[in-house]
């Protein structure tokens, strides 16, 4: 048997923990276990009907739908994305500054690929979304993790200044944040923009949870000033706002030279994103979904109920996040305790015990650079969330 050597590049990365744990919870469910999976961040609502119907109509019509489009996406879609940025964020981008990709994750991958060389440093505020450090490592960069737990999950100017070195190429901004749900105010973001002024450091601003804000309001980093705009790649998509995770459409906009490089990278990997998904996105982006205010209200109620239930579990501490659809309780009081004969030595063991003994799926905080925390998604039905809350509380009472 030949043993094949894997590239050093791929050996630097781990599979996505969010996706792996989601698959695990689903597998247990398929075996007949009554698992409540609060693992993946995925809306439990349907893609709006008119969007699905437009895709069906395009498929029936044939023609364009079965063909390649330009790598960056259909010209009308590039215009629609530029319109969205103008309408929602006051950002003026030409269609040539837009690239449509296979999900916002792919947009971020392209952006990091276009900006990061071997040995470059990328500042990643922690807790961070699992994929940022892995993508940075894949492209030969070094993630420089800056813990924000002590400052309300907000990256302060001071902490940023201390983290910058001559090798810093990029700062990741993610508001509303996955996994904490923290929403950075305009003032918080301006403090970051002020530190970056006069440097050649880029910002990748992941704004995929833009429409899911319950307190405060969303601020697009690029909209802070012309200087901020000139260094920012703004990433967004339809997955979260339009309940379209499975369609895999994300997009990025920013300085034309960076977007051209991202386009070149994409031209050698996926080419254009699937045409029917682009056509559906064109329909979607015409306006916010009519359902959005209702979804937002439901998410907010679920958030409030879940935060209350988690804080009622002995030892858990859970802040109320302003956006996205995650809660991020501090579970450190449970570590070192026993559940039956199992010692909960860290958040990964705790998460495993919650899954196998309490049948509730979450993601360990250590996967997001925050050991001692857990992430639960509340993009699940009220009944499922009530069941999960009850089980987590019982699990807490059983600890010794
Ligand atoms: N963004 C979602 C999450 O964090 C989807 C899974 C992923 O791509 O990581 O759960």
CSV table of C-alpha atoms and ligand atoms in Angstrom, one decimal:
chain,number,residue,atom,x,y,z
A,1,UNK,CA,0.0,0.0,0.0
A,2,UNK,CA,1.3,3.4,-0.9
A,3,UNK,CA,1.1,5.9,1.9
A,4,UNK,CA,0.4,9.3,0.5
A,5,UNK,CA,1.9,12.4,1.9
A,6,UNK,CA,-0.4,15.2,2.8
A,7,UNK,CA,0.6,18.8,2.1
A,8,UNK,CA,2.1,20.7,5.1
A,9,UNK,CA,-0.5,23.3,4.3
A,10,UNK,CA,-3.4,21.0,4.9
A,11,UNK,CA,-1.8,19.4,7.9
A,12,UNK,CA,-1.9,22.8,9.7
A,13,UNK,CA,-5.7,22.8,9.8
A,14,UNK,CA,-8.4,21.0,11.7
A,15,UNK,CA,-11.8,20.1,10.3
A,16,UNK,CA,-14.6,22.6,11.2
A,17,UNK,CA,-15.7,21.9,14.8
A,18,UNK,CA,-19.2,23.5,14.2
A,19,UNK,CA,-19.8,21.3,11.2
A,20,UNK,CA,-18.3,18.1,12.8
A,21,UNK,CA,-20.4,18.5,16.0
A,22,UNK,CA,-23.6,19.2,13.9
A,23,UNK,CA,-22.9,16.0,12.0
A,24,UNK,CA,-22.4,14.1,15.2
A,25,UNK,CA,-25.7,15.4,16.8
A,26,UNK,CA,-27.5,14.6,13.5
A,27,UNK,CA,-26.0,11.0,13.5
A,28,UNK,CA,-27.2,10.4,17.1
A,29,UNK,CA,-30.7,11.7,16.0
A,30,UNK,CA,-30.7,9.3,13.0
A,31,UNK,CA,-29.9,6.4,15.5
A,32,UNK,CA,-33.2,7.3,17.2
A,33,UNK,CA,-31.8,9.4,20.1
A,34,UNK,CA,-33.9,12.4,21.0
A,35,UNK,CA,-31.1,14.9,20.7
A,36,UNK,CA,-31.7,18.6,20.7
A,37,UNK,CA,-29.0,20.0,18.4
A,38,UNK,CA,-28.1,23.6,19.2
A,39,UNK,CA,-24.8,23.1,17.4
A,40,UNK,CA,-25.0,24.7,14.0
A,41,UNK,CA,-25.9,28.3,13.4
A,42,UNK,CA,-28.6,27.8,10.9
A,43,UNK,CA,-32.0,29.4,10.7
A,44,UNK,CA,-34.8,27.0,11.3
A,45,UNK,CA,-37.1,29.1,9.1
A,46,UNK,CA,-37.9,28.3,5.4
A,47,UNK,CA,-36.3,30.4,2.6
A,48,UNK,CA,-39.1,32.8,1.6
A,49,UNK,CA,-41.5,31.2,-0.8
A,50,UNK,CA,-41.2,33.8,-3.6
A,51,UNK,CA,-37.4,33.2,-3.6
A,52,UNK,CA,-37.9,29.4,-4.0
A,53,UNK,CA,-40.6,29.9,-6.6
A,54,UNK,CA,-38.3,32.2,-8.6
A,55,UNK,CA,-35.6,29.4,-8.6
A,56,UNK,CA,-38.2,26.9,-9.8
A,57,UNK,CA,-39.3,29.2,-12.6
A,58,UNK,CA,-35.7,29.7,-13.7
A,59,UNK,CA,-35.1,25.9,-13.7
A,60,UNK,CA,-38.2,25.4,-15.9
A,61,UNK,CA,-37.2,28.2,-18.2
A,62,UNK,CA,-33.7,26.7,-18.8
A,63,UNK,CA,-31.1,28.6,-20.7
A,64,UNK,CA,-28.9,30.8,-18.4
A,65,UNK,CA,-29.7,28.6,-15.4
A,66,UNK,CA,-27.8,25.7,-16.8
A,67,UNK,CA,-24.7,27.7,-17.8
A,68,UNK,CA,-21.6,29.2,-16.4
A,69,UNK,CA,-21.9,32.9,-15.4
A,70,UNK,CA,-18.9,35.2,-15.1
A,71,UNK,CA,-16.6,34.1,-12.2
A,72,UNK,CA,-17.7,37.1,-10.1
A,73,UNK,CA,-21.4,36.4,-10.6
A,74,UNK,CA,-24.2,37.5,-12.9
A,75,UNK,CA,-23.9,41.2,-13.9
A,76,UNK,CA,-27.4,41.9,-12.6
A,77,UNK,CA,-26.5,40.2,-9.3
A,78,UNK,CA,-23.4,42.3,-8.9
A,79,UNK,CA,-25.6,45.4,-9.4
A,80,UNK,CA,-28.1,44.0,-6.8
A,81,UNK,CA,-25.3,43.5,-4.3
A,82,UNK,CA,-24.0,47.0,-4.9
A,83,UNK,CA,-27.5,48.3,-4.4
A,84,UNK,CA,-27.9,46.4,-1.2
A,85,UNK,CA,-24.7,47.9,0.2
A,86,UNK,CA,-25.9,51.4,-0.8
A,87,UNK,CA,-29.4,50.9,0.6
A,88,UNK,CA,-28.5,49.2,3.9
A,89,UNK,CA,-25.1,50.5,4.7
A,90,UNK,CA,-24.6,53.7,2.7
A,91,UNK,CA,-21.7,52.2,0.9
A,92,UNK,CA,-21.0,53.0,-2.7
A,93,UNK,CA,-19.4,50.1,-4.6
A,94,UNK,CA,-19.1,49.7,-8.3
A,95,UNK,CA,-20.2,46.2,-9.6
A,96,UNK,CA,-16.5,45.6,-10.4
A,97,UNK,CA,-15.8,45.8,-6.7
A,98,UNK,CA,-18.1,43.0,-5.9
A,99,UNK,CA,-17.5,39.2,-5.9
A,100,UNK,CA,-20.2,36.6,-5.3
A,101,UNK,CA,-19.0,33.3,-3.8
A,102,UNK,CA,-20.2,30.0,-2.5
A,103,UNK,CA,-21.2,31.3,0.9
A,104,UNK,CA,-19.7,34.0,3.1
A,105,UNK,CA,-17.2,31.4,4.3
A,106,UNK,CA,-15.9,31.2,0.7
A,107,UNK,CA,-15.8,35.0,0.5
A,108,UNK,CA,-13.6,35.1,3.7
A,109,UNK,CA,-11.4,32.3,2.4
A,110,UNK,CA,-10.8,34.3,-0.9
A,111,UNK,CA,-10.1,37.5,1.1
A,112,UNK,CA,-7.6,35.8,3.3
A,113,UNK,CA,-6.0,34.1,0.3
A,114,UNK,CA,-5.7,37.4,-1.5
A,115,UNK,CA,-4.1,39.3,1.5
A,116,UNK,CA,-2.0,36.9,3.5
A,117,UNK,CA,1.5,35.6,2.7
A,118,UNK,CA,3.7,33.1,4.6
A,119,UNK,CA,4.7,34.7,7.9
A,120,UNK,CA,2.1,37.4,7.9
A,121,UNK,CA,0.0,38.1,11.0
A,122,UNK,CA,-3.7,38.5,11.2
A,123,UNK,CA,-5.3,39.9,14.3
A,124,UNK,CA,-8.3,37.8,15.4
A,125,UNK,CA,-10.3,39.0,18.4
A,126,UNK,CA,-11.4,36.0,20.6
A,127,UNK,CA,-13.9,34.5,20.9
A,128,UNK,CA,-13.7,34.0,17.2
A,129,UNK,CA,-15.6,32.0,14.6
A,130,UNK,CA,-13.9,28.6,14.2
A,131,UNK,CA,-12.8,29.0,10.6
A,132,UNK,CA,-10.8,32.3,10.8
A,133,UNK,CA,-7.6,30.9,12.4
A,134,UNK,CA,-7.7,27.8,10.3
A,135,UNK,CA,-8.0,29.7,7.0
A,136,UNK,CA,-5.2,32.0,8.1
A,137,UNK,CA,-3.0,29.0,8.9
A,138,UNK,CA,-3.9,27.4,5.6
A,139,UNK,CA,-2.5,30.4,3.7
A,140,UNK,CA,0.7,30.4,5.8
A,141,UNK,CA,-0.3,33.2,8.1
A,142,UNK,CA,-0.2,33.4,11.9
A,143,UNK,CA,-3.4,34.2,13.7
A,144,UNK,CA,-2.7,36.6,16.5
A,145,UNK,CA,-5.5,36.0,19.0
A,146,UNK,CA,-6.6,38.9,21.2
A,147,UNK,CA,-8.8,37.9,24.0
A,148,UNK,CA,-11.8,40.3,24.5
A,149,UNK,CA,-13.6,38.5,27.4
A,150,UNK,CA,-12.5,41.1,29.9
A,151,UNK,CA,-13.8,44.0,27.8
A,152,UNK,CA,-17.3,42.7,27.1
A,153,UNK,CA,-16.3,40.8,24.0
A,154,UNK,CA,-15.2,44.1,22.3
A,155,UNK,CA,-11.7,44.7,20.8
A,156,UNK,CA,-10.4,47.8,22.4
A,157,UNK,CA,-8.0,50.3,20.8
A,158,UNK,CA,-5.5,49.5,23.5
A,159,UNK,CA,-5.6,45.8,22.9
A,160,UNK,CA,-5.4,46.2,19.2
A,161,UNK,CA,-2.4,48.6,19.4
A,162,UNK,CA,-0.5,46.1,21.5
A,163,UNK,CA,-1.2,43.3,19.1
A,164,UNK,CA,0.1,45.2,16.0
A,165,UNK,CA,3.6,44.4,14.7
A,166,UNK,CA,5.3,45.1,11.4
A,167,UNK,CA,4.0,41.8,10.1
A,168,UNK,CA,0.3,42.6,10.7
A,169,UNK,CA,-1.6,42.5,7.5
A,170,UNK,CA,-5.2,42.1,8.5
A,171,UNK,CA,-7.6,42.6,11.4
A,172,UNK,CA,-10.8,40.5,11.5
A,173,UNK,CA,-13.9,42.4,12.6
A,174,UNK,CA,-17.1,40.4,13.1
A,175,UNK,CA,-20.1,42.3,14.4
A,176,UNK,CA,-22.7,40.9,15.3
A,177,UNK,CA,-20.3,38.2,16.5
A,178,UNK,CA,-20.4,34.4,16.1
A,179,UNK,CA,-20.1,32.9,18.8
A,180,UNK,CA,-20.8,35.6,21.4
A,181,UNK,CA,-23.6,37.5,19.7
A,182,UNK,CA,-21.8,40.8,20.7
A,183,UNK,CA,-22.7,43.8,18.7
A,184,UNK,CA,-19.9,46.4,18.4
A,185,UNK,CA,-21.2,50.0,18.4
A,186,UNK,CA,-20.1,52.7,15.9
A,187,UNK,CA,-17.9,54.1,18.7
A,188,UNK,CA,-16.2,50.7,19.4
A,189,UNK,CA,-15.5,50.3,15.7
A,190,UNK,CA,-14.3,53.9,15.2
A,191,UNK,CA,-11.7,53.3,18.0
A,192,UNK,CA,-10.3,50.4,15.8
A,193,UNK,CA,-10.4,52.5,12.7
A,194,UNK,CA,-8.5,55.3,14.4
A,195,UNK,CA,-5.7,52.9,15.4
A,196,UNK,CA,-5.4,51.6,11.8
A,197,UNK,CA,-5.2,55.1,10.3
A,198,UNK,CA,-1.9,55.7,8.6
A,199,UNK,CA,-1.1,51.9,8.4
A,200,UNK,CA,-1.5,49.6,5.5
A,201,UNK,CA,-3.5,47.0,7.5
A,202,UNK,CA,-6.6,45.6,5.9
A,203,UNK,CA,-9.9,44.8,7.6
A,204,UNK,CA,-12.1,41.9,6.8
A,205,UNK,CA,-15.4,42.8,8.2
A,206,UNK,CA,-17.7,39.7,8.4
A,207,UNK,CA,-21.2,41.2,8.7
A,208,UNK,CA,-23.3,38.0,7.9
A,209,UNK,CA,-25.5,38.6,11.1
A,210,UNK,CA,-26.2,42.2,10.1
A,211,UNK,CA,-30.0,41.8,10.1
A,212,UNK,CA,-30.1,39.9,13.4
A,213,UNK,CA,-29.6,42.8,15.9
A,214,UNK,CA,-31.9,43.1,18.9
A,215,UNK,CA,-30.2,45.9,20.9
A,216,UNK,CA,-28.2,48.7,19.4
A,217,UNK,CA,-27.8,48.8,15.6
A,218,UNK,CA,-25.5,47.4,13.0
A,219,UNK,CA,-22.6,49.5,11.8
A,220,UNK,CA,-20.7,48.6,8.7
A,221,UNK,CA,-17.0,49.1,9.3
A,222,UNK,CA,-16.4,50.4,5.8
A,223,UNK,CA,-19.1,53.1,6.4
A,224,UNK,CA,-17.1,54.7,9.2
A,225,UNK,CA,-15.0,56.9,7.0
A,226,UNK,CA,-13.4,57.0,3.5
A,227,UNK,CA,-10.2,55.7,5.2
A,228,UNK,CA,-12.0,52.8,6.8
A,229,UNK,CA,-13.6,52.0,3.4
A,230,UNK,CA,-10.3,52.1,1.6
A,231,UNK,CA,-8.9,49.2,3.8
A,232,UNK,CA,-12.0,47.1,4.3
A,233,UNK,CA,-13.3,44.0,2.5
A,234,UNK,CA,-17.0,43.8,3.6
A,235,UNK,CA,-18.4,40.3,3.7
A,236,UNK,CA,-22.1,39.4,3.8
A,237,UNK,CA,-24.5,37.0,2.3
A,238,UNK,CA,-28.1,35.6,2.2
A,239,UNK,CA,-27.6,32.6,4.6
A,240,UNK,CA,-28.7,34.2,7.8
A,241,UNK,CA,-31.0,37.1,6.8
A,242,UNK,CA,-33.0,35.2,4.2
A,243,UNK,CA,-32.8,31.7,5.8
A,244,UNK,CA,-30.7,30.5,2.8
A,245,UNK,CA,-27.8,28.6,4.3
A,246,UNK,CA,-28.1,25.7,1.8
A,247,UNK,CA,-28.0,27.9,-1.3
A,248,UNK,CA,-24.4,28.8,-0.5
A,249,UNK,CA,-24.3,32.4,-1.6
A,250,UNK,CA,-22.1,35.0,0.0
A,251,UNK,CA,-20.5,38.1,-1.4
A,252,UNK,CA,-17.7,40.6,-0.7
A,253,UNK,CA,-17.0,44.1,-1.8
A,254,UNK,CA,-14.0,46.4,-1.3
A,255,UNK,CA,-10.9,47.9,-2.9
A,256,UNK,CA,-10.9,46.9,-6.6
A,257,UNK,CA,-7.4,45.4,-6.6
A,258,UNK,CA,-8.1,43.1,-3.7
A,259,UNK,CA,-11.4,42.0,-5.2
A,260,UNK,CA,-9.7,41.3,-8.5
A,261,UNK,CA,-7.2,39.1,-6.7
A,262,UNK,CA,-10.0,37.3,-4.9
A,263,UNK,CA,-11.7,36.9,-8.3
A,264,UNK,CA,-8.5,35.3,-9.8
A,265,UNK,CA,-8.3,32.9,-6.8
A,266,UNK,CA,-12.0,31.9,-7.3
A,267,UNK,CA,-11.5,31.5,-11.0
A,268,UNK,CA,-9.2,28.6,-10.3
A,269,UNK,CA,-11.3,26.9,-7.6
A,270,UNK,CA,-15.1,27.0,-7.9
A,271,UNK,CA,-15.5,29.4,-10.9
A,272,UNK,CA,-19.0,31.0,-10.5
A,273,UNK,CA,-21.3,30.0,-7.6
A,274,UNK,CA,-24.2,27.8,-8.8
A,275,UNK,CA,-26.2,29.7,-11.3
A,276,UNK,CA,-29.7,28.8,-9.9
A,277,UNK,CA,-28.6,30.0,-6.4
A,278,UNK,CA,-27.4,33.3,-7.9
A,279,UNK,CA,-30.8,33.8,-9.6
A,280,UNK,CA,-32.6,33.1,-6.4
A,281,UNK,CA,-30.4,35.5,-4.6
A,282,UNK,CA,-31.2,38.1,-7.2
A,283,UNK,CA,-34.8,37.8,-6.3
A,284,UNK,CA,-34.1,37.8,-2.6
A,285,UNK,CA,-31.9,40.9,-2.6
A,286,UNK,CA,-34.6,43.1,-4.1
A,287,UNK,CA,-35.8,43.7,-0.5
A,288,UNK,CA,-35.5,42.4,3.0
A,289,UNK,CA,-37.7,39.3,3.5
A,290,UNK,CA,-41.2,40.2,4.6
A,291,UNK,CA,-40.8,37.6,7.4
A,292,UNK,CA,-37.7,39.3,8.8
A,293,UNK,CA,-39.4,41.4,11.5
A,294,UNK,CA,-41.3,38.3,12.7
A,295,UNK,CA,-38.1,36.1,12.7
A,296,UNK,CA,-36.2,38.8,14.6
A,297,UNK,CA,-39.0,38.9,17.2
A,298,UNK,CA,-39.0,35.2,17.5
A,299,UNK,CA,-35.2,35.0,17.9
A,300,UNK,CA,-35.3,37.7,20.5
A,301,UNK,CA,-38.0,35.8,22.6
A,302,UNK,CA,-36.0,32.6,22.2
A,303,UNK,CA,-32.8,34.4,23.3
A,304,UNK,CA,-34.5,35.9,26.3
A,305,UNK,CA,-36.0,32.6,27.4
A,306,UNK,CA,-32.8,30.7,26.9
A,307,UNK,CA,-30.6,33.2,28.7
A,308,UNK,CA,-33.0,33.2,31.6
A,309,UNK,CA,-33.1,29.4,31.7
A,310,UNK,CA,-29.3,29.1,31.6
A,311,UNK,CA,-28.8,31.6,34.3
A,312,UNK,CA,-31.2,29.6,36.4
A,313,UNK,CA,-28.9,26.5,36.1
A,314,UNK,CA,-26.7,26.5,39.2
A,315,UNK,CA,-23.3,27.8,38.4
A,316,UNK,CA,-23.9,28.9,34.7
A,317,UNK,CA,-23.4,32.6,33.9
A,318,UNK,CA,-24.9,33.8,30.6
A,319,UNK,CA,-24.8,37.4,29.3
A,320,UNK,CA,-27.6,38.6,27.0
A,321,UNK,CA,-26.1,39.1,23.6
A,322,UNK,CA,-27.3,41.9,21.3
A,323,UNK,CA,-27.3,40.1,18.0
A,324,UNK,CA,-26.8,36.9,15.9
A,325,UNK,CA,-28.5,33.7,17.3
A,326,UNK,CA,-26.0,32.4,19.8
A,327,UNK,CA,-25.7,32.4,23.5
A,328,UNK,CA,-22.3,31.9,25.1
A,329,UNK,CA,-22.6,30.9,28.7
A,330,UNK,CA,-19.6,30.8,31.1
A,331,UNK,CA,-19.4,27.2,32.3
A,332,UNK,CA,-16.2,27.4,34.4
A,333,UNK,CA,-18.1,26.7,37.6
A,334,UNK,CA,-19.0,23.3,36.2
A,335,UNK,CA,-15.4,22.3,35.3
A,336,UNK,CA,-13.7,20.0,37.8
A,337,UNK,CA,-17.1,18.6,38.9
A,338,UNK,CA,-18.4,15.0,38.2
A,339,UNK,CA,-21.4,13.8,36.3
A,340,UNK,CA,-21.8,10.2,37.5
A,341,UNK,CA,-18.3,8.8,37.1
A,342,UNK,CA,-17.3,11.3,34.5
A,343,UNK,CA,-15.0,14.1,35.5
A,344,UNK,CA,-15.8,17.3,33.6
A,345,UNK,CA,-12.2,18.3,33.1
A,346,UNK,CA,-12.7,20.9,30.4
A,347,UNK,CA,-15.4,22.4,28.1
A,348,UNK,CA,-14.9,19.7,25.5
A,349,UNK,CA,-15.6,16.9,28.0
A,350,UNK,CA,-18.6,19.0,29.3
A,351,UNK,CA,-19.9,19.3,25.8
A,352,UNK,CA,-19.5,15.6,25.1
A,353,UNK,CA,-21.3,14.8,28.4
A,354,UNK,CA,-24.2,17.2,27.6
A,355,UNK,CA,-24.6,15.5,24.2
A,356,UNK,CA,-24.4,11.9,25.4
A,357,UNK,CA,-26.0,12.1,28.8
A,358,UNK,CA,-28.4,15.1,28.5
A,359,UNK,CA,-28.9,14.8,24.8
A,360,UNK,CA,-28.2,18.5,24.1
A,361,UNK,CA,-25.7,19.4,21.4
A,362,UNK,CA,-23.6,22.6,21.8
A,363,UNK,CA,-20.0,23.6,20.8
A,364,UNK,CA,-17.2,23.9,23.3
A,365,UNK,CA,-15.9,27.5,23.8
A,366,UNK,CA,-12.3,26.3,23.3
A,367,UNK,CA,-13.1,25.8,19.6
A,368,UNK,CA,-13.7,29.6,19.5
A,369,UNK,CA,-10.6,30.4,21.5
A,370,UNK,CA,-12.6,30.7,24.8
A,371,UNK,CA,-12.1,27.7,27.0
A,372,UNK,CA,-14.7,27.4,29.8
A,373,UNK,CA,-17.6,28.6,27.7
A,374,UNK,CA,-20.2,26.8,25.5
A,375,UNK,CA,-22.0,28.0,22.5
A,376,UNK,CA,-25.7,27.2,21.9
A,377,UNK,CA,-27.5,28.3,18.8
A,378,UNK,CA,-31.1,29.4,19.5
A,379,UNK,CA,-32.1,29.1,15.8
A,380,UNK,CA,-34.3,26.2,16.9
A,381,UNK,CA,-38.0,25.8,17.7
A,382,UNK,CA,-39.5,27.0,21.1
A,383,UNK,CA,-40.3,23.5,22.0
A,384,UNK,CA,-36.8,22.2,21.3
A,385,UNK,CA,-35.3,25.1,23.2
A,386,UNK,CA,-37.5,24.6,26.2
A,387,UNK,CA,-36.5,20.9,26.2
A,388,UNK,CA,-32.8,21.8,26.0
A,389,UNK,CA,-33.1,24.3,28.8
A,390,UNK,CA,-34.8,21.8,31.0
A,391,UNK,CA,-32.2,19.2,30.3
A,392,UNK,CA,-29.3,21.5,30.9
A,393,UNK,CA,-30.7,22.6,34.2
A,394,UNK,CA,-31.3,18.9,35.3
A,395,UNK,CA,-27.7,18.1,34.2
A,396,UNK,CA,-26.4,21.0,36.3
A,397,UNK,CA,-28.4,19.7,39.4
A,398,UNK,CA,-26.9,16.2,38.9
A,399,UNK,CA,-23.3,17.5,39.1
A,400,UNK,CA,-21.2,16.7,42.2
B,1,LIG,N1,-21.7,29.7,10.7
B,1,LIG,C1,-22.4,28.6,11.2
B,1,LIG,C2,-21.9,28.2,12.6
B,1,LIG,O1,-21.0,28.8,13.1
B,1,LIG,C3,-22.4,27.4,10.3
B,1,LIG,C4,-21.3,26.4,10.5
B,1,LIG,C5,-20.0,26.8,10.0
B,1,LIG,O2,-19.9,27.1,8.8
B,1,LIG,O3,-19.1,26.9,10.8
B,1,LIG,O4,-22.4,27.3,13.2
